[in-house]
PDB file of C-alpha atoms in Angstrom:
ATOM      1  CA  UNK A   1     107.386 -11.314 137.468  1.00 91.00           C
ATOM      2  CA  UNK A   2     107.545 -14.748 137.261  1.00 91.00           C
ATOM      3  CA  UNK A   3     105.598 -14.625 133.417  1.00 94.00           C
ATOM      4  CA  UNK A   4     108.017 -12.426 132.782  1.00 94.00           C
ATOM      5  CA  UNK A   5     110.975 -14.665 133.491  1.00 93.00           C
ATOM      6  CA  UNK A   6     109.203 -17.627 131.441  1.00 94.00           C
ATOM      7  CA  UNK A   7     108.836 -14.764 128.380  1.00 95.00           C
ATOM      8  CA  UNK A   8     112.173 -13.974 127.986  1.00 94.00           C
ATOM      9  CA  UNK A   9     113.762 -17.615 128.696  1.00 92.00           C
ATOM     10  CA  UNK A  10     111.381 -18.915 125.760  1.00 93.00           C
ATOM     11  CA  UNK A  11     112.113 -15.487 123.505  1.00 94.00           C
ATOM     12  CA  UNK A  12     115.805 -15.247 124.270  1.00 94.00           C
ATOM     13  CA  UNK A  13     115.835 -18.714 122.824  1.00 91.00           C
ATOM     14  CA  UNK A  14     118.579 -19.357 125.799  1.00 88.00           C
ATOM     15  CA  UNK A  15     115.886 -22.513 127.285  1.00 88.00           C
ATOM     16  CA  UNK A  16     115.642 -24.288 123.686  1.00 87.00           C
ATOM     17  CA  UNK A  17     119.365 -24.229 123.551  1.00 86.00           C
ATOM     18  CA  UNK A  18     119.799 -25.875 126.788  1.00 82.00           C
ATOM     19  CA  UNK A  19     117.095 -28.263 125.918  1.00 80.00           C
ATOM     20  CA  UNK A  20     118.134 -29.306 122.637  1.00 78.00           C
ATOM     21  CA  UNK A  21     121.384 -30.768 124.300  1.00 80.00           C
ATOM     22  CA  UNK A  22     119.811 -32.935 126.116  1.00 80.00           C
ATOM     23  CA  UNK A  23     119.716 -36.463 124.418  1.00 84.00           C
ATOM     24  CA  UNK A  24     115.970 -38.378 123.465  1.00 80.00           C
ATOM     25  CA  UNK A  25     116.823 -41.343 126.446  1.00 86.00           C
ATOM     26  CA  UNK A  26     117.281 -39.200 128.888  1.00 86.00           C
ATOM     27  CA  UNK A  27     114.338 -36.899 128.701  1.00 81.00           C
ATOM     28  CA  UNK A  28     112.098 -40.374 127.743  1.00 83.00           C
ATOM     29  CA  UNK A  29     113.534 -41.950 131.259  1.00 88.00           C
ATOM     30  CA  UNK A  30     112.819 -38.628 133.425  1.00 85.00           C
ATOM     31  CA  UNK A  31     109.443 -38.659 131.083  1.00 82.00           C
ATOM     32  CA  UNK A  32     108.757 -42.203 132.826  1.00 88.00           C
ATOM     33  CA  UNK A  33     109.769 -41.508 136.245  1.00 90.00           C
ATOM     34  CA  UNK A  34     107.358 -38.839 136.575  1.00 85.00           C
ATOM     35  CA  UNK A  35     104.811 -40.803 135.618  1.00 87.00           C
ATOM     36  CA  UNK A  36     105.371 -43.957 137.314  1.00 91.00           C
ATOM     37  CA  UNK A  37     104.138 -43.455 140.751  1.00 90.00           C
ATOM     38  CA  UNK A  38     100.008 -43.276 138.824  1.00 91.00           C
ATOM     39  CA  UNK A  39     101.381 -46.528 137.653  1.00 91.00           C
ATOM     40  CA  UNK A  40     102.708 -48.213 140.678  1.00 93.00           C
ATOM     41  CA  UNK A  41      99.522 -46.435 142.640  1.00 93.00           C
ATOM     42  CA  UNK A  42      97.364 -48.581 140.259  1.00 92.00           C
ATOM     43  CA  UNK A  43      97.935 -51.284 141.499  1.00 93.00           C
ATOM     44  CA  UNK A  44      99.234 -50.477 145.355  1.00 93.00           C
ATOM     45  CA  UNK A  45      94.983 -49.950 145.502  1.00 92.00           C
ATOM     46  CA  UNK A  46      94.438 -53.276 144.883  1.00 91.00           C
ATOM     47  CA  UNK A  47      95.269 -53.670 148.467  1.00 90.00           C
ATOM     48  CA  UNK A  48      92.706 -51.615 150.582  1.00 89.00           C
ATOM     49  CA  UNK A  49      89.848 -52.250 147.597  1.00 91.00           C
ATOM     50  CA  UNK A  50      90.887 -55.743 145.781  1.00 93.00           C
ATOM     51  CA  UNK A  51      86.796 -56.112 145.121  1.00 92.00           C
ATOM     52  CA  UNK A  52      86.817 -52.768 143.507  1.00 93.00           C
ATOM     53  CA  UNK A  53      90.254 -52.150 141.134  1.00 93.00           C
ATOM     54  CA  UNK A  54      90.829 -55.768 140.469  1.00 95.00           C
ATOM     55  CA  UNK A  55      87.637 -56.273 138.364  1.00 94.00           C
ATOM     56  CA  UNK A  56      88.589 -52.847 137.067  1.00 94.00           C
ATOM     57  CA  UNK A  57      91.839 -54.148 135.869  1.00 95.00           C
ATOM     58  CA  UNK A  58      90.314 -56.981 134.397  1.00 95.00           C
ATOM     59  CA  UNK A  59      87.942 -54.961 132.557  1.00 94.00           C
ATOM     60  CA  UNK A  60      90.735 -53.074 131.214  1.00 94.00           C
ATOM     61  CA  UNK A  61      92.783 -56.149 129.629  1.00 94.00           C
ATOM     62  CA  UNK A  62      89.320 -56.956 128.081  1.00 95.00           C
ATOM     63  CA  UNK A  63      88.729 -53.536 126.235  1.00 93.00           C
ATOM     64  CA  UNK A  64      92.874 -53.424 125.191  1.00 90.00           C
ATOM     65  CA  UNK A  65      92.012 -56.193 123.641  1.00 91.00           C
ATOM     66  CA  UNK A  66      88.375 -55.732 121.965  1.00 91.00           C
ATOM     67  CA  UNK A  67      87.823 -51.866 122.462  1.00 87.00           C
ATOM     68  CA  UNK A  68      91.100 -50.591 123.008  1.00 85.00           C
ATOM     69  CA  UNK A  69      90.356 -46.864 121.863  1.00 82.00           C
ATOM     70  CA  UNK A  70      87.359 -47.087 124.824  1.00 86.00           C
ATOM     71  CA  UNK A  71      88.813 -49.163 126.974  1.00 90.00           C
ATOM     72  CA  UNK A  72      89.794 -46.747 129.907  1.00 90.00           C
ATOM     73  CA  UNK A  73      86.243 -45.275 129.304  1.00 91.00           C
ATOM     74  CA  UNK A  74      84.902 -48.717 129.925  1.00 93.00           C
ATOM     75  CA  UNK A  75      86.806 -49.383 133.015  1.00 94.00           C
ATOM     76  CA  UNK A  76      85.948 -46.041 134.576  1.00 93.00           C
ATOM     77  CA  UNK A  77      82.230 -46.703 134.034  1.00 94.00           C
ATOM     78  CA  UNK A  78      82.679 -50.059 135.518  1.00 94.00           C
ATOM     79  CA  UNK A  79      84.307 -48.823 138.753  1.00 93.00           C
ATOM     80  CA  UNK A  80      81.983 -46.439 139.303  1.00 91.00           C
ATOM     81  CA  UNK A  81      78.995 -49.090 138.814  1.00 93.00           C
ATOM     82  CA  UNK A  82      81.025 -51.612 141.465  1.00 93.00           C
ATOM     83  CA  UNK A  83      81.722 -48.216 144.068  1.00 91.00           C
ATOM     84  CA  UNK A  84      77.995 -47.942 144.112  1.00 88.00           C
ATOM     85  CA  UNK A  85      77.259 -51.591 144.591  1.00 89.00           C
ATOM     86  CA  UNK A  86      79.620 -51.703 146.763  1.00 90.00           C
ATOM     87  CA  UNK A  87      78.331 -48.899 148.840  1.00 86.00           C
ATOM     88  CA  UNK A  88      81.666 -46.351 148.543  1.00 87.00           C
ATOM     89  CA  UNK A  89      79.920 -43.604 147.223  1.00 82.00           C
ATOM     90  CA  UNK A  90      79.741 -40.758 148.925  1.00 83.00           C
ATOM     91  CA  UNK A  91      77.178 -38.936 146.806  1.00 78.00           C
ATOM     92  CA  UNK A  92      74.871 -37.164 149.728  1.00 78.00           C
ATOM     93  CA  UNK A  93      77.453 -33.984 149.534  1.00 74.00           C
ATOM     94  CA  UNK A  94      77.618 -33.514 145.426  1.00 78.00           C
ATOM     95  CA  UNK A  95      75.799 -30.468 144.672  1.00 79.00           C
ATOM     96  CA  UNK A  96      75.583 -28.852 141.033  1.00 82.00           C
ATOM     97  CA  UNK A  97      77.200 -25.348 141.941  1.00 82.00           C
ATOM     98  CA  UNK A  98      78.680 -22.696 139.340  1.00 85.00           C
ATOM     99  CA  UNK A  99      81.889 -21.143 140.558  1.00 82.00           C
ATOM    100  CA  UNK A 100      81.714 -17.563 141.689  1.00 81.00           C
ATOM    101  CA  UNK A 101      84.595 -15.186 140.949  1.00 80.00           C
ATOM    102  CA  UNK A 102      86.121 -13.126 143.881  1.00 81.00           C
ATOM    103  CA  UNK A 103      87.805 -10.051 143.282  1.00 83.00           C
ATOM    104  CA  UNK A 104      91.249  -9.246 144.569  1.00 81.00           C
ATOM    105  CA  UNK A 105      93.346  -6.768 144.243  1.00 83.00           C
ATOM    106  CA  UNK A 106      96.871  -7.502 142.736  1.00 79.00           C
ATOM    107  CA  UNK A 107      99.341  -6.461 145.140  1.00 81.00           C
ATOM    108  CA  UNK A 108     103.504  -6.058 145.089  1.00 83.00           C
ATOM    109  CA  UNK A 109     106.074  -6.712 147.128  1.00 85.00           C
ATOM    110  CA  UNK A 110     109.542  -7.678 147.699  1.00 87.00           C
ATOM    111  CA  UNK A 111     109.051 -10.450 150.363  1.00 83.00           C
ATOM    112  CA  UNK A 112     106.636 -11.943 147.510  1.00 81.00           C
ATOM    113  CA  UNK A 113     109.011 -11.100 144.743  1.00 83.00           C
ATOM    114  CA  UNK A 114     111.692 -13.294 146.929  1.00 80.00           C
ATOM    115  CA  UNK A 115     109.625 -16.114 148.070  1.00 78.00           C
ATOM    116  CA  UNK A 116     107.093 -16.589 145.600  1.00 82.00           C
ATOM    117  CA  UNK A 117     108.212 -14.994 142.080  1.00 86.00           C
ATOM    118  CA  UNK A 118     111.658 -16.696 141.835  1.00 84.00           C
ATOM    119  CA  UNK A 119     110.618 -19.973 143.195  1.00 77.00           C
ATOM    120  CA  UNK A 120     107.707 -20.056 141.244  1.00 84.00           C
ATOM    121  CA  UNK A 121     109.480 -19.374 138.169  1.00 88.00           C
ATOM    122  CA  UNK A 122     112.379 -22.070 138.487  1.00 80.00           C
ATOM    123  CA  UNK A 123     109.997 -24.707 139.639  1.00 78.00           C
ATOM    124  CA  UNK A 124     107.380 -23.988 136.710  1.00 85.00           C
ATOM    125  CA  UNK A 125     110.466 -24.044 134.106  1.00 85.00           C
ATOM    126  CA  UNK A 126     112.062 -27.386 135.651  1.00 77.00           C
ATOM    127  CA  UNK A 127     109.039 -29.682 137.088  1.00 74.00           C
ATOM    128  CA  UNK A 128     106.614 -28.723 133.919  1.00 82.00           C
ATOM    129  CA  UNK A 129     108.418 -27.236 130.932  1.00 87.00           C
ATOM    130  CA  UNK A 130     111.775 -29.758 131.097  1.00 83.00           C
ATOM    131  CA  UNK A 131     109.068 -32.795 131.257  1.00 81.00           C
ATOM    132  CA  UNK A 132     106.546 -31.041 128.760  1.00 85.00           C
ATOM    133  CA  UNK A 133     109.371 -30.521 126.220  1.00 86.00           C
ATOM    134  CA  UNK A 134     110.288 -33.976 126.838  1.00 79.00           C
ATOM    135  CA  UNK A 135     107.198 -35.603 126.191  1.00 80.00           C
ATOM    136  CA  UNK A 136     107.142 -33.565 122.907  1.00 85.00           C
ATOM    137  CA  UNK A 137     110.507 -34.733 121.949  1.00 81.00           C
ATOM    138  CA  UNK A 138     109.802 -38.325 122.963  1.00 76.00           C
ATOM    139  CA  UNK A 139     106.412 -38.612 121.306  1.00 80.00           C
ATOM    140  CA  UNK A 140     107.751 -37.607 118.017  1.00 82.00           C
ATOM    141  CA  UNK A 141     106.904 -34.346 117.491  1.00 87.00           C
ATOM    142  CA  UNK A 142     109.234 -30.961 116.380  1.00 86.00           C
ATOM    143  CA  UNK A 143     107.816 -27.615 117.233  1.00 87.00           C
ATOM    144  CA  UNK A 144     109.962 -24.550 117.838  1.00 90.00           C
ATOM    145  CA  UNK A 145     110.560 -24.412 121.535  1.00 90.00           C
ATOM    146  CA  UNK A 146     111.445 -20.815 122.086  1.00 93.00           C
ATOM    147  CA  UNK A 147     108.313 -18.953 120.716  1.00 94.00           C
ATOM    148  CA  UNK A 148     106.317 -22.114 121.963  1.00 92.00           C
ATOM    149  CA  UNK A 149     107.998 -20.980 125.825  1.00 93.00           C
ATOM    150  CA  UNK A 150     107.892 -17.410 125.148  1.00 94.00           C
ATOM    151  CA  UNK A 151     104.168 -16.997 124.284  1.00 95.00           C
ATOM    152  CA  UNK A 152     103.371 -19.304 127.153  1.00 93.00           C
ATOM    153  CA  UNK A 153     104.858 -16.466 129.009  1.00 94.00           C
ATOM    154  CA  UNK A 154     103.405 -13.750 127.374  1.00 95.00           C
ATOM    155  CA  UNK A 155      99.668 -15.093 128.038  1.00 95.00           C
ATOM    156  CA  UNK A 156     100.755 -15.595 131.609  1.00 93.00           C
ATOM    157  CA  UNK A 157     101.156 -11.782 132.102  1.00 93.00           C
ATOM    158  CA  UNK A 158      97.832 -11.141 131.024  1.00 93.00           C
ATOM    159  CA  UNK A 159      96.262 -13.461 132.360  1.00 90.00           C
ATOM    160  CA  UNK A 160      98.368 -12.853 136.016  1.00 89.00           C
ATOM    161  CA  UNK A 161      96.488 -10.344 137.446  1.00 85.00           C
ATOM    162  CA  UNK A 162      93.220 -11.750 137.461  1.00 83.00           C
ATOM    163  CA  UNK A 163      94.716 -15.265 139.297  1.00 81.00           C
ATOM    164  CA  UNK A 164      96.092 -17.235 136.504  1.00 82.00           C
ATOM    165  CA  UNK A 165      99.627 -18.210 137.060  1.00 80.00           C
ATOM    166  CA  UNK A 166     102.845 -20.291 136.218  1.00 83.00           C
ATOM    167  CA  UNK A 167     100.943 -21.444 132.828  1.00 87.00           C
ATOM    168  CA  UNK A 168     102.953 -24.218 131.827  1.00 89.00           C
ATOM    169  CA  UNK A 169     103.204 -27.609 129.074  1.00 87.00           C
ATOM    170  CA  UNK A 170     101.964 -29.971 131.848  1.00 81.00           C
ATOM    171  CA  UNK A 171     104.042 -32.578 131.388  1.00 76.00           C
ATOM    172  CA  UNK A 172     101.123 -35.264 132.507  1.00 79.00           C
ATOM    173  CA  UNK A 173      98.712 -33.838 130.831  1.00 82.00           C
ATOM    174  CA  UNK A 174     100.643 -33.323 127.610  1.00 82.00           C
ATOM    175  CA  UNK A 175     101.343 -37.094 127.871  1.00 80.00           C
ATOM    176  CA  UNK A 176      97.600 -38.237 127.594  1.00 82.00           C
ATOM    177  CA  UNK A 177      97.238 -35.994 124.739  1.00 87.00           C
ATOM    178  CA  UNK A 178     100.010 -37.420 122.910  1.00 85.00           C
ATOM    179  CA  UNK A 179      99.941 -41.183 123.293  1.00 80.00           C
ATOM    180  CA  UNK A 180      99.206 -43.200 120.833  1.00 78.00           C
ATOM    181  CA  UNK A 181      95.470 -43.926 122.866  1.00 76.00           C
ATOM    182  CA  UNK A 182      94.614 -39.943 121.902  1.00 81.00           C
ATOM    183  CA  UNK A 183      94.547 -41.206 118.006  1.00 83.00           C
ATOM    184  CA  UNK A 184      96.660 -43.923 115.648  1.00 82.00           C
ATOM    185  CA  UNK A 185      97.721 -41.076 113.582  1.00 87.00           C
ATOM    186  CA  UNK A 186      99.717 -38.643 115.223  1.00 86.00           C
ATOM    187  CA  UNK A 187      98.642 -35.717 113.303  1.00 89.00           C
ATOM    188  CA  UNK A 188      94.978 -35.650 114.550  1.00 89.00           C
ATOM    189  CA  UNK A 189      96.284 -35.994 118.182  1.00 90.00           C
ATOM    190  CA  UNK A 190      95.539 -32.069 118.438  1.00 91.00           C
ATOM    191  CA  UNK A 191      91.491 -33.376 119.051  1.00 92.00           C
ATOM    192  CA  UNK A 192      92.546 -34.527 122.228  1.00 90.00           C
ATOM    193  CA  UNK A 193      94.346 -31.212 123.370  1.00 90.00           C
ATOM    194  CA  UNK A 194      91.452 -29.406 122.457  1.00 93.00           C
ATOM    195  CA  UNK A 195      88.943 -32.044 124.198  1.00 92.00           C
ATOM    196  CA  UNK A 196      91.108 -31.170 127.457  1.00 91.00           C
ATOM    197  CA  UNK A 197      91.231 -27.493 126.883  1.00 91.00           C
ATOM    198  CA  UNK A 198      87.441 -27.673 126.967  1.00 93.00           C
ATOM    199  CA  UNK A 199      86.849 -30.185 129.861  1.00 90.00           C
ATOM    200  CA  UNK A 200      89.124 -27.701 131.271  1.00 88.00           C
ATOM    201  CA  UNK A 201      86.596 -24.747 130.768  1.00 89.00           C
ATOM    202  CA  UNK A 202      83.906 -26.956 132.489  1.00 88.00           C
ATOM    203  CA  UNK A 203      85.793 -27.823 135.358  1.00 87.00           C
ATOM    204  CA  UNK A 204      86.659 -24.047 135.877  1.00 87.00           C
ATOM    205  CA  UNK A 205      82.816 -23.333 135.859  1.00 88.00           C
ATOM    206  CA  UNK A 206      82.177 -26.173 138.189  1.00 87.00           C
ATOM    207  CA  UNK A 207      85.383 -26.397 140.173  1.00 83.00           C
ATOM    208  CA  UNK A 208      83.259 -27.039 143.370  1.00 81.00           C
ATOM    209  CA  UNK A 209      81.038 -29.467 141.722  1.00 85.00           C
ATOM    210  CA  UNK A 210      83.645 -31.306 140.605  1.00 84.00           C
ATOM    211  CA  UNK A 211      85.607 -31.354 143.522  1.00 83.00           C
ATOM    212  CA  UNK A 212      82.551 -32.547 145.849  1.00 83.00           C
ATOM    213  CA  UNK A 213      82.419 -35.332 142.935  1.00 83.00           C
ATOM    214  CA  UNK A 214      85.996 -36.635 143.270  1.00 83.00           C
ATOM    215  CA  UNK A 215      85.680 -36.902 147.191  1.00 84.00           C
ATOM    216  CA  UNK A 216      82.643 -38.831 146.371  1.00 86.00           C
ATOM    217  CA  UNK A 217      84.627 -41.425 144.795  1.00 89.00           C
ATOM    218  CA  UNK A 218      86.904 -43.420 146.637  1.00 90.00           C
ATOM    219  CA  UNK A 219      90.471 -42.893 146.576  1.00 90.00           C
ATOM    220  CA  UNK A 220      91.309 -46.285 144.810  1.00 92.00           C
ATOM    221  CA  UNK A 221      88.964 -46.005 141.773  1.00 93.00           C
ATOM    222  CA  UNK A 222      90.932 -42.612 141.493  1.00 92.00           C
ATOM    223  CA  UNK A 223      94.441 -44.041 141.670  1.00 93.00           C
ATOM    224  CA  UNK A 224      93.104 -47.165 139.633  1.00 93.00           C
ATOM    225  CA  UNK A 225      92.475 -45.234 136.392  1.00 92.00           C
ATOM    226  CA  UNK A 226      94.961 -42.741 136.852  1.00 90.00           C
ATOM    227  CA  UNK A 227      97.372 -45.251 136.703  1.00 92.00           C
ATOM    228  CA  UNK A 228      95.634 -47.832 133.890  1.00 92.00           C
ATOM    229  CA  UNK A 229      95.227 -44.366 131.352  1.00 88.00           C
ATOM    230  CA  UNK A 230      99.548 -43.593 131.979  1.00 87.00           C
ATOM    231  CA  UNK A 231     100.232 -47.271 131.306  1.00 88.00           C
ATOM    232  CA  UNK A 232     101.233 -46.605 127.412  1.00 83.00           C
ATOM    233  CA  UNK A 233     102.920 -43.257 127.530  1.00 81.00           C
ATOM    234  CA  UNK A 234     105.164 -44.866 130.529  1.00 87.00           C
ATOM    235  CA  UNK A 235     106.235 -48.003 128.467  1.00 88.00           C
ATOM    236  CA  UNK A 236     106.840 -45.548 125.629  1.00 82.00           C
ATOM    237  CA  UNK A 237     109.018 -43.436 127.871  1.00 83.00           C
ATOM    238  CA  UNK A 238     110.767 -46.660 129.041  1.00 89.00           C
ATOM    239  CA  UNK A 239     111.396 -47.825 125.535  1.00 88.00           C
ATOM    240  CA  UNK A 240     112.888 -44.636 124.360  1.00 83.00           C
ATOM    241  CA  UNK A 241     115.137 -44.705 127.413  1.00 88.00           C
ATOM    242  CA  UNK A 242     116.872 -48.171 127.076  1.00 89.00           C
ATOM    243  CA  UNK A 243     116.890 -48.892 123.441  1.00 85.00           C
ATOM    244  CA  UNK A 244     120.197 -47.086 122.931  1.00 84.00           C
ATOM    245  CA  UNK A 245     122.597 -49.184 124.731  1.00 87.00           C
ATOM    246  CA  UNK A 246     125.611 -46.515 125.314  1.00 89.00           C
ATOM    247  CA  UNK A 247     122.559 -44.007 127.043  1.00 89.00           C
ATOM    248  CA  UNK A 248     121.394 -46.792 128.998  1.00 91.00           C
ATOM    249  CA  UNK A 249     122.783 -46.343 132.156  1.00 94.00           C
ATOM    250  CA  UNK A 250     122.540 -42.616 132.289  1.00 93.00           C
ATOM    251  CA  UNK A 251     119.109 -42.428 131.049  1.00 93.00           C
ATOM    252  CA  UNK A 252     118.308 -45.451 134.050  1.00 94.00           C
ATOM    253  CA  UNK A 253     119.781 -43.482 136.446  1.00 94.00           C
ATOM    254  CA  UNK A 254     117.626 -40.504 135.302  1.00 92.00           C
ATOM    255  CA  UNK A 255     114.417 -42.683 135.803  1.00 93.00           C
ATOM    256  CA  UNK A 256     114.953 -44.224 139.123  1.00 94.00           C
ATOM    257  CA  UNK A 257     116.085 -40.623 140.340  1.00 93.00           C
ATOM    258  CA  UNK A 258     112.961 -39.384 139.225  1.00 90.00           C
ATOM    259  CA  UNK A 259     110.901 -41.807 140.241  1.00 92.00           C
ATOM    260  CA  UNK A 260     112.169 -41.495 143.608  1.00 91.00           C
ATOM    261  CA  UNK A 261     110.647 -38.691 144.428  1.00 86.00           C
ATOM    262  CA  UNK A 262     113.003 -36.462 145.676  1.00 84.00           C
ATOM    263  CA  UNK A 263     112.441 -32.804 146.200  1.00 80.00           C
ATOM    264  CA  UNK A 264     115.524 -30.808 147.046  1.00 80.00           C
ATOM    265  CA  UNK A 265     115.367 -26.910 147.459  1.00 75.00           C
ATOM    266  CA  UNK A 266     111.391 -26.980 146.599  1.00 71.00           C
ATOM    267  CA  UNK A 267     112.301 -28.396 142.988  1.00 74.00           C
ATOM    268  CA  UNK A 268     110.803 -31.604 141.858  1.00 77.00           C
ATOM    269  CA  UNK A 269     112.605 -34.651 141.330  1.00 84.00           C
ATOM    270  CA  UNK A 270     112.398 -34.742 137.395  1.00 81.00           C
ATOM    271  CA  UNK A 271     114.825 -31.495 137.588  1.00 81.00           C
ATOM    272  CA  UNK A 272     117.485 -33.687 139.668  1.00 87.00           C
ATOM    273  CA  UNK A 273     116.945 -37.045 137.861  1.00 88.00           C
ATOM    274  CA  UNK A 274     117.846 -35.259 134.794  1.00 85.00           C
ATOM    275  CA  UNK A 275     120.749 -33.582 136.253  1.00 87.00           C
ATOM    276  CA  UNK A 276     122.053 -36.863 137.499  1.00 91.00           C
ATOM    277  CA  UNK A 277     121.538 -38.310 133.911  1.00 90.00           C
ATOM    278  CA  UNK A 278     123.061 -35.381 132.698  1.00 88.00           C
TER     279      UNK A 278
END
């Protein structure tokens, strides 16, 4: 139901109407309060593991400088070399294990129609497609939004019954691909979609694996390069957002708003910060 709901918003063409009002600074500032908490998170590590992210910071200014393409690379193999010298490894309970599907049967009903379909369908279209149009826009890209929506949708009811829901333009994700660190030249960007869309594939195959592997590392190293890989795309957002001086203010207000967290009837705060900017 909700697939449905995301097929006709992106076919009816009703969502890329609504979204082409909405100006570039405002979308760039909600595009930068989303992501600022993996920046501020960064370096908020630094306090519980100072021996551990501040070399890995370090490292990082080095390779912007030298290596930049290769630089978060760098840094992640350097923080996993000091979590292991340092003893923060927890690699006794990594075990190389390929996922095993479970078969369920599909059922309907009202009370899920209610509390999970509708929800599901407003918080997919305003915490993942508002942001993943957004970083589109702001990154300099024009694609048809409505088919783009629609056949994001129509995949989704496929794909439904067998567990796969709410697919969406993951607005984070969509931001790594995009920066400028993907490639120089933004028409060879697409490598790095398709680079995710396979790690992607792996992780599905190994989603215990890989989970047993992030609980190995510590929680810092995590947060660190999280944060150091969303530095760009966040002072891109930024830049979009204040250069225009008479969208300033609104498009400030959207970033702080959004940044803030905020989470009112079980929809995100980028939803609300670009109301209030709105």
């Amino acid at each position: 139901v909700s697939a449905a709901l995301i097929t006709l918003s992106g076919f009816s063409g009703w969502f890329e109407r609504m979204i082409g009002r909405i100006p570039i600074a405002i979308a760039s500032g909600m595009l930068a309060g989303v992501l600022l908490r993996f920046g501020l998170d960064a370096f908020a590590a630094m306090r519980s593991q100072f021996a551990l992210v501040f070399p890995m910071f370090c490292a990082y200014l080095i390779c912007r400088r030298l290596l930049p393409r290769y630089a978060i690379v760098v840094t992640l193999l350097l923080g996993i070399v000091l979590a292991g010298t340092q003893g923060l490894l927890r690699v006794d309970d990594v075990r190389l294990e390929v996922a095993t599907p479970v078969f369920t049967v599909p059922e309907f009903s009202w009370r899920a129609l209610v509390g999970v379909a509708l929800p599901l369908y407003v918080v997919t279209m305003a915490s993942q497609n508002v942001p993943g149009v957004a970083v589109i826009r702001a990154s300099g890209y024009q694609v048809p939004i409505s088919p783009l929506i629609g056949w994001t949708g129509a995949a989704n009811i496929l794909l439904a019954p067998f567990g796969g829901f709410a697919l969406n333009l993951a607005a984070i994700t969509a931001a790594i691909c995009m920066d400028r660190e993907a490639h120089e030249d933004s028409s060879r960007r697409y490598v790095a979609a398709i680079a995710a869309g396979a790690f992607y594939l792996l992780i599905g195959l190994f989603g215990a694996t890989v989970g047993s592997l992030f609980l190995a590392f510590p929680k810092e190293l995590i947060l660190a390069i999280a944060g150091l890989a969303l530095l760009g795309t966040i002072g891109n957002g930024l830049a979009a957002a204040l250069g225009n001086e008479s969208e300033r203010e609104p498009a400030l207000l959207t970033f702080l708003v959004t940044a803030s967290g905020i989470a009112l009837a079980g929809i995100g705060s980028a939803f609300w910060g670009l109301l209030v900017g709105l």
